[in-house]
Amino acid sequence: MTSPFFRLVWRFNALAIAVASVIAVFIGLYAAYHVARDVFRVPYQAADAVRLEPQPTATDKPGEPQATALRTDLDVGHFQHIGGTRHYYASVVGAQIYDYRTSSKEATGTRNMIFFDADTMESRKLLASDDTLIIETRELREEGQPSDAMPKAMLYSLVEADTNKDGMLNANDARTLALSRVDGSGLERLTGIAGQFRGEIVNAGGAGLTLIVEDTHKLHAHAVDLATFKVTRTKELVR
């Protein structure tokens, strides 16, 4: 007859084996999940976005591990012809892939523009660095002119600062509007104009431009001299 002591030992062993089996299954499933996630996951993609490098804070302690520096891969897109000229331009696109919590994220955005003159073989960049986000680029022509007519200027919507402090440059930040010549020279930021395009009109003769912009739920029309790229008049519109 089996003694109560040995029955207790056998029960304890059976319980220990059961607990160990559950833990082993859990560990196996956890490892399989992470392997499958790394193999099959598709990164969440955010277009027109730039993730900024994490900056040290006052709460950081000496010796603590710092956040991994972001890797940015820059790629040049296809060169597009500017109608009526021998100029071409291409976007410099930055791509960043980084881990966030339990998933992978990818942020892509236009960081610069390269302009190329097919006659002289000269090239230039629009911006001095690749740290800005270019949300939008437009060729400005007089109303009714075909796409193969020479533009009067190039118009850009830029995000140059993380104004909402979320660690990203994107469409939620304040925008700066800027103009350049069709060859990418003479870049001029339009002082006093910020917001989203709601329309643009090149005046007859091509000497002036009217920009309609919305910012903080207000619409404004801005008259711009295309010879100097200076704002000459601003008027609030009904909304």
PDB file of C-alpha atoms in Angstrom:
ATOM      1  CA  MET A   1       0.000   0.000   0.000  1.00  0.00           C
ATOM      2  CA  THR A   2       1.365   3.378  -1.040  1.00  0.00           C
ATOM      3  CA  SER A   3       2.108   5.687   1.822  1.00  0.00           C
ATOM      4  CA  PRO A   4       0.433   9.120   1.987  1.00  0.00           C
ATOM      5  CA  PHE A   5       3.876  10.729   1.739  1.00  0.00           C
ATOM      6  CA  PHE A   6       4.636   9.200  -1.664  1.00  0.00           C
ATOM      7  CA  ARG A   7       1.153  10.044  -2.944  1.00  0.00           C
ATOM      8  CA  LEU A   8       1.804  13.659  -1.951  1.00  0.00           C
ATOM      9  CA  VAL A   9       5.184  13.628  -3.729  1.00  0.00           C
ATOM     10  CA  TRP A  10       3.598  12.192  -6.906  1.00  0.00           C
ATOM     11  CA  ARG A  11       0.877  14.806  -6.883  1.00  0.00           C
ATOM     12  CA  PHE A  12       3.439  17.556  -6.405  1.00  0.00           C
ATOM     13  CA  ASN A  13       5.509  16.193  -9.307  1.00  0.00           C
ATOM     14  CA  ALA A  14       2.442  16.013 -11.545  1.00  0.00           C
ATOM     15  CA  LEU A  15       1.515  19.593 -10.671  1.00  0.00           C
ATOM     16  CA  ALA A  16       5.078  20.795 -11.299  1.00  0.00           C
ATOM     17  CA  ILE A  17       5.173  19.036 -14.682  1.00  0.00           C
ATOM     18  CA  ALA A  18       1.813  20.591 -15.632  1.00  0.00           C
ATOM     19  CA  VAL A  19       2.961  24.083 -14.646  1.00  0.00           C
ATOM     20  CA  ALA A  20       6.264  23.626 -16.505  1.00  0.00           C
ATOM     21  CA  SER A  21       4.370  22.438 -19.597  1.00  0.00           C
ATOM     22  CA  VAL A  22       2.094  25.502 -19.544  1.00  0.00           C
ATOM     23  CA  ILE A  23       5.092  27.833 -19.173  1.00  0.00           C
ATOM     24  CA  ALA A  24       6.920  26.064 -22.028  1.00  0.00           C
ATOM     25  CA  VAL A  25       3.867  26.365 -24.305  1.00  0.00           C
ATOM     26  CA  PHE A  26       3.509  30.053 -23.412  1.00  0.00           C
ATOM     27  CA  ILE A  27       7.199  30.750 -24.132  1.00  0.00           C
ATOM     28  CA  GLY A  28       6.963  28.844 -27.420  1.00  0.00           C
ATOM     29  CA  LEU A  29       3.882  30.775 -28.529  1.00  0.00           C
ATOM     30  CA  TYR A  30       5.482  34.096 -27.507  1.00  0.00           C
ATOM     31  CA  ALA A  31       8.658  33.306 -29.462  1.00  0.00           C
ATOM     32  CA  ALA A  32       6.638  32.125 -32.485  1.00  0.00           C
ATOM     33  CA  TYR A  33       4.591  35.354 -32.416  1.00  0.00           C
ATOM     34  CA  HIS A  34       7.687  37.549 -32.516  1.00  0.00           C
ATOM     35  CA  VAL A  35       9.335  35.487 -35.257  1.00  0.00           C
ATOM     36  CA  ALA A  36       6.159  35.610 -37.364  1.00  0.00           C
ATOM     37  CA  ARG A  37       5.771  39.334 -36.721  1.00  0.00           C
ATOM     38  CA  ASP A  38       9.310  40.048 -37.925  1.00  0.00           C
ATOM     39  CA  VAL A  39       8.930  37.824 -40.991  1.00  0.00           C
ATOM     40  CA  PHE A  40       5.436  38.722 -42.159  1.00  0.00           C
ATOM     41  CA  ARG A  41       4.655  42.158 -40.779  1.00  0.00           C
ATOM     42  CA  VAL A  42       4.225  45.095 -43.125  1.00  0.00           C
ATOM     43  CA  PRO A  43       5.427  48.343 -41.537  1.00  0.00           C
ATOM     44  CA  TYR A  44       2.812  50.991 -40.896  1.00  0.00           C
ATOM     45  CA  GLN A  45       3.529  53.622 -43.529  1.00  0.00           C
ATOM     46  CA  ALA A  46       3.171  57.346 -42.951  1.00  0.00           C
ATOM     47  CA  ALA A  47       3.558  59.509 -46.057  1.00  0.00           C
ATOM     48  CA  ASP A  48       4.681  63.144 -45.924  1.00  0.00           C
ATOM     49  CA  ALA A  49       6.256  62.675 -42.507  1.00  0.00           C
ATOM     50  CA  VAL A  50       9.696  63.022 -40.938  1.00  0.00           C
ATOM     51  CA  ARG A  51      10.503  61.527 -37.541  1.00  0.00           C
ATOM     52  CA  LEU A  52      12.950  63.690 -35.624  1.00  0.00           C
ATOM     53  CA  GLU A  53      15.978  62.484 -33.706  1.00  0.00           C
ATOM     54  CA  PRO A  54      15.181  62.092 -29.980  1.00  0.00           C
ATOM     55  CA  GLN A  55      16.690  64.936 -27.996  1.00  0.00           C
ATOM     56  CA  PRO A  56      18.205  64.640 -24.495  1.00  0.00           C
ATOM     57  CA  THR A  57      15.912  65.831 -21.706  1.00  0.00           C
ATOM     58  CA  ALA A  58      16.490  67.194 -18.215  1.00  0.00           C
ATOM     59  CA  THR A  59      15.256  63.894 -16.727  1.00  0.00           C
ATOM     60  CA  ASP A  60      17.907  61.801 -18.490  1.00  0.00           C
ATOM     61  CA  LYS A  61      20.460  60.350 -16.081  1.00  0.00           C
ATOM     62  CA  PRO A  62      24.153  59.854 -16.846  1.00  0.00           C
ATOM     63  CA  GLY A  63      24.914  56.288 -17.881  1.00  0.00           C
ATOM     64  CA  GLU A  64      21.355  55.503 -18.976  1.00  0.00           C
ATOM     65  CA  PRO A  65      21.048  53.962 -22.467  1.00  0.00           C
ATOM     66  CA  GLN A  66      20.120  56.540 -25.079  1.00  0.00           C
ATOM     67  CA  ALA A  67      17.546  56.085 -27.817  1.00  0.00           C
ATOM     68  CA  THR A  68      18.914  54.554 -31.007  1.00  0.00           C
ATOM     69  CA  ALA A  69      19.730  57.150 -33.643  1.00  0.00           C
ATOM     70  CA  LEU A  70      17.299  57.165 -36.542  1.00  0.00           C
ATOM     71  CA  ARG A  71      18.495  55.911 -39.890  1.00  0.00           C
ATOM     72  CA  THR A  72      17.343  57.910 -42.891  1.00  0.00           C
ATOM     73  CA  ASP A  73      17.815  56.627 -46.427  1.00  0.00           C
ATOM     74  CA  LEU A  74      17.618  59.298 -49.127  1.00  0.00           C
ATOM     75  CA  ASP A  75      16.540  58.381 -52.631  1.00  0.00           C
ATOM     76  CA  VAL A  76      16.180  60.543 -55.747  1.00  0.00           C
ATOM     77  CA  GLY A  77      12.953  60.176 -57.678  1.00  0.00           C
ATOM     78  CA  HIS A  78      12.299  60.384 -61.407  1.00  0.00           C
ATOM     79  CA  PHE A  79      13.149  63.710 -63.056  1.00  0.00           C
ATOM     80  CA  GLN A  80      10.103  65.558 -64.388  1.00  0.00           C
ATOM     81  CA  HIS A  81      10.189  68.053 -67.228  1.00  0.00           C
ATOM     82  CA  ILE A  82       9.034  71.613 -66.568  1.00  0.00           C
ATOM     83  CA  GLY A  83       6.972  72.549 -69.616  1.00  0.00           C
ATOM     84  CA  GLY A  84       8.249  75.367 -71.819  1.00  0.00           C
ATOM     85  CA  THR A  85      11.801  75.079 -70.459  1.00  0.00           C
ATOM     86  CA  ARG A  86      14.857  72.855 -70.590  1.00  0.00           C
ATOM     87  CA  HIS A  87      14.672  72.396 -66.838  1.00  0.00           C
ATOM     88  CA  TYR A  88      13.845  69.204 -64.939  1.00  0.00           C
ATOM     89  CA  TYR A  89      13.318  68.506 -61.248  1.00  0.00           C
ATOM     90  CA  ALA A  90      13.252  65.454 -59.002  1.00  0.00           C
ATOM     91  CA  SER A  91      12.282  64.877 -55.398  1.00  0.00           C
ATOM     92  CA  VAL A  92      14.803  63.803 -52.770  1.00  0.00           C
ATOM     93  CA  VAL A  93      12.747  61.390 -50.657  1.00  0.00           C
ATOM     94  CA  GLY A  94      13.763  60.317 -47.160  1.00  0.00           C
ATOM     95  CA  ALA A  95      12.643  56.960 -45.757  1.00  0.00           C
ATOM     96  CA  GLN A  96      12.865  56.033 -42.073  1.00  0.00           C
ATOM     97  CA  ILE A  97      11.982  52.642 -40.551  1.00  0.00           C
ATOM     98  CA  TYR A  98      11.838  52.452 -36.767  1.00  0.00           C
ATOM     99  CA  ASP A  99      10.305  50.327 -34.020  1.00  0.00           C
ATOM    100  CA  TYR A 100       7.482  51.823 -32.012  1.00  0.00           C
ATOM    101  CA  ARG A 101       6.025  49.793 -29.142  1.00  0.00           C
ATOM    102  CA  THR A 102       5.233  46.377 -30.654  1.00  0.00           C
ATOM    103  CA  SER A 103       5.182  47.340 -34.332  1.00  0.00           C
ATOM    104  CA  SER A 104       7.387  48.674 -37.078  1.00  0.00           C
ATOM    105  CA  LYS A 105       6.699  52.027 -38.663  1.00  0.00           C
ATOM    106  CA  GLU A 106       7.925  53.670 -41.836  1.00  0.00           C
ATOM    107  CA  ALA A 107       7.933  57.431 -42.453  1.00  0.00           C
ATOM    108  CA  THR A 108       8.603  58.850 -45.901  1.00  0.00           C
ATOM    109  CA  GLY A 109       8.656  62.419 -47.107  1.00  0.00           C
ATOM    110  CA  THR A 110      10.178  64.748 -49.681  1.00  0.00           C
ATOM    111  CA  ARG A 111      13.220  66.411 -48.104  1.00  0.00           C
ATOM    112  CA  ASN A 112      14.536  68.467 -51.024  1.00  0.00           C
ATOM    113  CA  MET A 113      14.324  69.075 -54.765  1.00  0.00           C
ATOM    114  CA  ILE A 114      17.072  68.733 -57.377  1.00  0.00           C
ATOM    115  CA  PHE A 115      16.855  70.960 -60.463  1.00  0.00           C
ATOM    116  CA  PHE A 116      18.701  70.118 -63.681  1.00  0.00           C
ATOM    117  CA  ASP A 117      19.326  72.286 -66.758  1.00  0.00           C
ATOM    118  CA  ALA A 118      19.517  70.027 -69.808  1.00  0.00           C
ATOM    119  CA  ASP A 119      21.323  72.693 -71.886  1.00  0.00           C
ATOM    120  CA  THR A 120      24.110  73.631 -69.495  1.00  0.00           C
ATOM    121  CA  MET A 121      24.169  70.311 -67.550  1.00  0.00           C
ATOM    122  CA  GLU A 122      24.143  72.408 -64.360  1.00  0.00           C
ATOM    123  CA  SER A 123      22.242  71.227 -61.290  1.00  0.00           C
ATOM    124  CA  ARG A 124      21.266  72.672 -57.928  1.00  0.00           C
ATOM    125  CA  LYS A 125      19.304  71.794 -54.816  1.00  0.00           C
ATOM    126  CA  LEU A 126      16.355  73.910 -53.768  1.00  0.00           C
ATOM    127  CA  LEU A 127      17.217  73.834 -50.040  1.00  0.00           C
ATOM    128  CA  ALA A 128      20.576  74.041 -48.279  1.00  0.00           C
ATOM    129  CA  SER A 129      19.899  70.870 -46.239  1.00  0.00           C
ATOM    130  CA  ASP A 130      17.681  67.786 -46.353  1.00  0.00           C
ATOM    131  CA  ASP A 131      16.018  68.484 -42.983  1.00  0.00           C
ATOM    132  CA  THR A 132      12.826  70.135 -44.272  1.00  0.00           C
ATOM    133  CA  LEU A 133       9.596  68.382 -45.283  1.00  0.00           C
ATOM    134  CA  ILE A 134       8.157  69.522 -48.625  1.00  0.00           C
ATOM    135  CA  ILE A 135       4.425  68.844 -48.529  1.00  0.00           C
ATOM    136  CA  GLU A 136       3.526  70.177 -51.963  1.00  0.00           C
ATOM    137  CA  THR A 137       5.101  71.534 -55.158  1.00  0.00           C
ATOM    138  CA  ARG A 138       3.245  73.389 -57.899  1.00  0.00           C
ATOM    139  CA  GLU A 139       4.109  74.969 -61.239  1.00  0.00           C
ATOM    140  CA  LEU A 140       2.403  78.353 -61.563  1.00  0.00           C
ATOM    141  CA  ARG A 141       1.020  79.276 -64.979  1.00  0.00           C
ATOM    142  CA  GLU A 142      -1.461  81.855 -66.160  1.00  0.00           C
ATOM    143  CA  GLU A 143      -5.029  80.587 -66.255  1.00  0.00           C
ATOM    144  CA  GLY A 144      -5.800  78.847 -69.524  1.00  0.00           C
ATOM    145  CA  GLN A 145      -2.199  78.194 -70.466  1.00  0.00           C
ATOM    146  CA  PRO A 146      -1.309  74.625 -71.454  1.00  0.00           C
ATOM    147  CA  SER A 147       1.009  72.456 -69.372  1.00  0.00           C
ATOM    148  CA  ASP A 148       3.782  72.894 -71.935  1.00  0.00           C
ATOM    149  CA  ALA A 149       3.855  76.671 -71.363  1.00  0.00           C
ATOM    150  CA  MET A 150       6.668  78.032 -69.209  1.00  0.00           C
ATOM    151  CA  PRO A 151       5.586  78.551 -65.586  1.00  0.00           C
ATOM    152  CA  LYS A 152       5.948  81.961 -63.994  1.00  0.00           C
ATOM    153  CA  ALA A 153       7.339  80.445 -60.798  1.00  0.00           C
ATOM    154  CA  MET A 154       7.394  77.336 -58.587  1.00  0.00           C
ATOM    155  CA  LEU A 155       5.325  77.245 -55.404  1.00  0.00           C
ATOM    156  CA  TYR A 156       6.135  75.093 -52.352  1.00  0.00           C
ATOM    157  CA  SER A 157       4.516  74.200 -49.039  1.00  0.00           C
ATOM    158  CA  LEU A 158       7.236  73.546 -46.442  1.00  0.00           C
ATOM    159  CA  VAL A 159       7.248  72.201 -42.892  1.00  0.00           C
ATOM    160  CA  GLU A 160      10.430  73.405 -41.194  1.00  0.00           C
ATOM    161  CA  ALA A 161       9.691  72.973 -37.477  1.00  0.00           C
ATOM    162  CA  ASP A 162       7.850  70.591 -35.151  1.00  0.00           C
ATOM    163  CA  THR A 163       5.370  73.213 -34.013  1.00  0.00           C
ATOM    164  CA  ASN A 164       3.033  70.778 -32.228  1.00  0.00           C
ATOM    165  CA  LYS A 165       5.939  69.020 -30.432  1.00  0.00           C
ATOM    166  CA  ASP A 166       4.960  65.454 -31.348  1.00  0.00           C
ATOM    167  CA  GLY A 167       8.436  64.467 -32.540  1.00  0.00           C
ATOM    168  CA  MET A 168       7.388  64.532 -36.194  1.00  0.00           C
ATOM    169  CA  LEU A 169       7.333  66.914 -39.128  1.00  0.00           C
ATOM    170  CA  ASN A 170       4.003  66.404 -40.888  1.00  0.00           C
ATOM    171  CA  ALA A 171       0.868  68.137 -42.137  1.00  0.00           C
ATOM    172  CA  ASN A 172      -0.211  68.856 -38.539  1.00  0.00           C
ATOM    173  CA  ASP A 173       2.632  71.362 -38.139  1.00  0.00           C
ATOM    174  CA  ALA A 174       2.636  74.967 -39.303  1.00  0.00           C
ATOM    175  CA  ARG A 175       3.486  75.363 -42.988  1.00  0.00           C
ATOM    176  CA  THR A 176       5.621  77.933 -44.737  1.00  0.00           C
ATOM    177  CA  LEU A 177       4.846  78.916 -48.327  1.00  0.00           C
ATOM    178  CA  ALA A 178       7.751  79.698 -50.630  1.00  0.00           C
ATOM    179  CA  LEU A 179       8.442  80.591 -54.270  1.00  0.00           C
ATOM    180  CA  SER A 180      11.387  80.006 -56.581  1.00  0.00           C
ATOM    181  CA  ARG A 181      12.321  80.506 -60.210  1.00  0.00           C
ATOM    182  CA  VAL A 182      11.671  77.611 -62.564  1.00  0.00           C
ATOM    183  CA  ASP A 183      15.314  76.528 -62.294  1.00  0.00           C
ATOM    184  CA  GLY A 184      15.100  76.286 -58.483  1.00  0.00           C
ATOM    185  CA  SER A 185      16.997  79.527 -57.858  1.00  0.00           C
ATOM    186  CA  GLY A 186      15.885  82.545 -55.849  1.00  0.00           C
ATOM    187  CA  LEU A 187      13.951  80.659 -53.165  1.00  0.00           C
ATOM    188  CA  GLU A 188      11.934  83.140 -51.119  1.00  0.00           C
ATOM    189  CA  ARG A 189       9.756  82.299 -48.125  1.00  0.00           C
ATOM    190  CA  LEU A 190       6.562  84.366 -48.127  1.00  0.00           C
ATOM    191  CA  THR A 191       6.622  86.318 -44.887  1.00  0.00           C
ATOM    192  CA  GLY A 192       3.290  86.470 -43.110  1.00  0.00           C
ATOM    193  CA  ILE A 193       1.697  83.614 -45.079  1.00  0.00           C
ATOM    194  CA  ALA A 194       1.185  80.239 -43.458  1.00  0.00           C
ATOM    195  CA  GLY A 195      -1.423  77.548 -43.877  1.00  0.00           C
ATOM    196  CA  GLN A 196      -2.894  75.296 -46.534  1.00  0.00           C
ATOM    197  CA  PHE A 197      -3.389  76.137 -50.208  1.00  0.00           C
ATOM    198  CA  ARG A 198      -6.982  76.775 -51.146  1.00  0.00           C
ATOM    199  CA  GLY A 199      -6.261  78.268 -54.558  1.00  0.00           C
ATOM    200  CA  GLU A 200      -3.780  80.256 -56.603  1.00  0.00           C
ATOM    201  CA  ILE A 201      -4.335  82.636 -59.511  1.00  0.00           C
ATOM    202  CA  VAL A 202      -1.586  83.974 -61.756  1.00  0.00           C
ATOM    203  CA  ASN A 203      -2.782  87.381 -62.862  1.00  0.00           C
ATOM    204  CA  ALA A 204      -3.110  88.265 -66.543  1.00  0.00           C
ATOM    205  CA  GLY A 205       0.302  89.060 -67.936  1.00  0.00           C
ATOM    206  CA  GLY A 206       2.005  86.949 -65.281  1.00  0.00           C
ATOM    207  CA  ALA A 207       3.282  89.854 -63.186  1.00  0.00           C
ATOM    208  CA  GLY A 208       1.396  88.953 -60.033  1.00  0.00           C
ATOM    209  CA  LEU A 209       0.015  86.026 -58.078  1.00  0.00           C
ATOM    210  CA  THR A 210      -2.965  85.747 -55.741  1.00  0.00           C
ATOM    211  CA  LEU A 211      -2.746  83.019 -53.135  1.00  0.00           C
ATOM    212  CA  ILE A 212      -5.798  81.894 -51.177  1.00  0.00           C
ATOM    213  CA  VAL A 213      -4.699  80.251 -47.932  1.00  0.00           C
ATOM    214  CA  GLU A 214      -6.567  78.828 -44.930  1.00  0.00           C
ATOM    215  CA  ASP A 215      -5.025  78.993 -41.468  1.00  0.00           C
ATOM    216  CA  THR A 216      -6.719  78.548 -38.077  1.00  0.00           C
ATOM    217  CA  HIS A 217     -10.153  78.445 -39.762  1.00  0.00           C
ATOM    218  CA  LYS A 218      -9.626  81.767 -41.540  1.00  0.00           C
ATOM    219  CA  LEU A 219      -9.289  82.418 -45.269  1.00  0.00           C
ATOM    220  CA  HIS A 220      -6.957  85.068 -46.619  1.00  0.00           C
ATOM    221  CA  ALA A 221      -6.099  86.243 -50.126  1.00  0.00           C
ATOM    222  CA  HIS A 222      -2.497  87.382 -50.549  1.00  0.00           C
ATOM    223  CA  ALA A 223      -1.244  89.358 -53.541  1.00  0.00           C
ATOM    224  CA  VAL A 224       2.374  88.558 -54.445  1.00  0.00           C
ATOM    225  CA  ASP A 225       4.670  90.369 -56.884  1.00  0.00           C
ATOM    226  CA  LEU A 226       6.243  87.645 -59.042  1.00  0.00           C
ATOM    227  CA  ALA A 227       9.218  89.854 -59.899  1.00  0.00           C
ATOM    228  CA  THR A 228      10.309  90.197 -56.268  1.00  0.00           C
ATOM    229  CA  PHE A 229       8.351  87.395 -54.537  1.00  0.00           C
ATOM    230  CA  LYS A 230       7.120  89.934 -51.987  1.00  0.00           C
ATOM    231  CA  VAL A 231       3.608  90.078 -50.520  1.00  0.00           C
ATOM    232  CA  THR A 232       2.018  93.388 -51.524  1.00  0.00           C
ATOM    233  CA  ARG A 233      -1.485  93.032 -50.089  1.00  0.00           C
ATOM    234  CA  THR A 234      -3.505  90.753 -47.798  1.00  0.00           C
ATOM    235  CA  LYS A 235      -7.273  90.600 -47.335  1.00  0.00           C
ATOM    236  CA  GLU A 236      -9.408  88.314 -45.189  1.00  0.00           C
ATOM    237  CA  LEU A 237     -12.209  86.499 -47.043  1.00  0.00           C
ATOM    238  CA  VAL A 238     -15.628  85.477 -45.814  1.00  0.00           C
ATOM    239  CA  ARG A 239     -15.887  81.907 -44.582  1.00  0.00           C
TER     240      ARG A 239
END
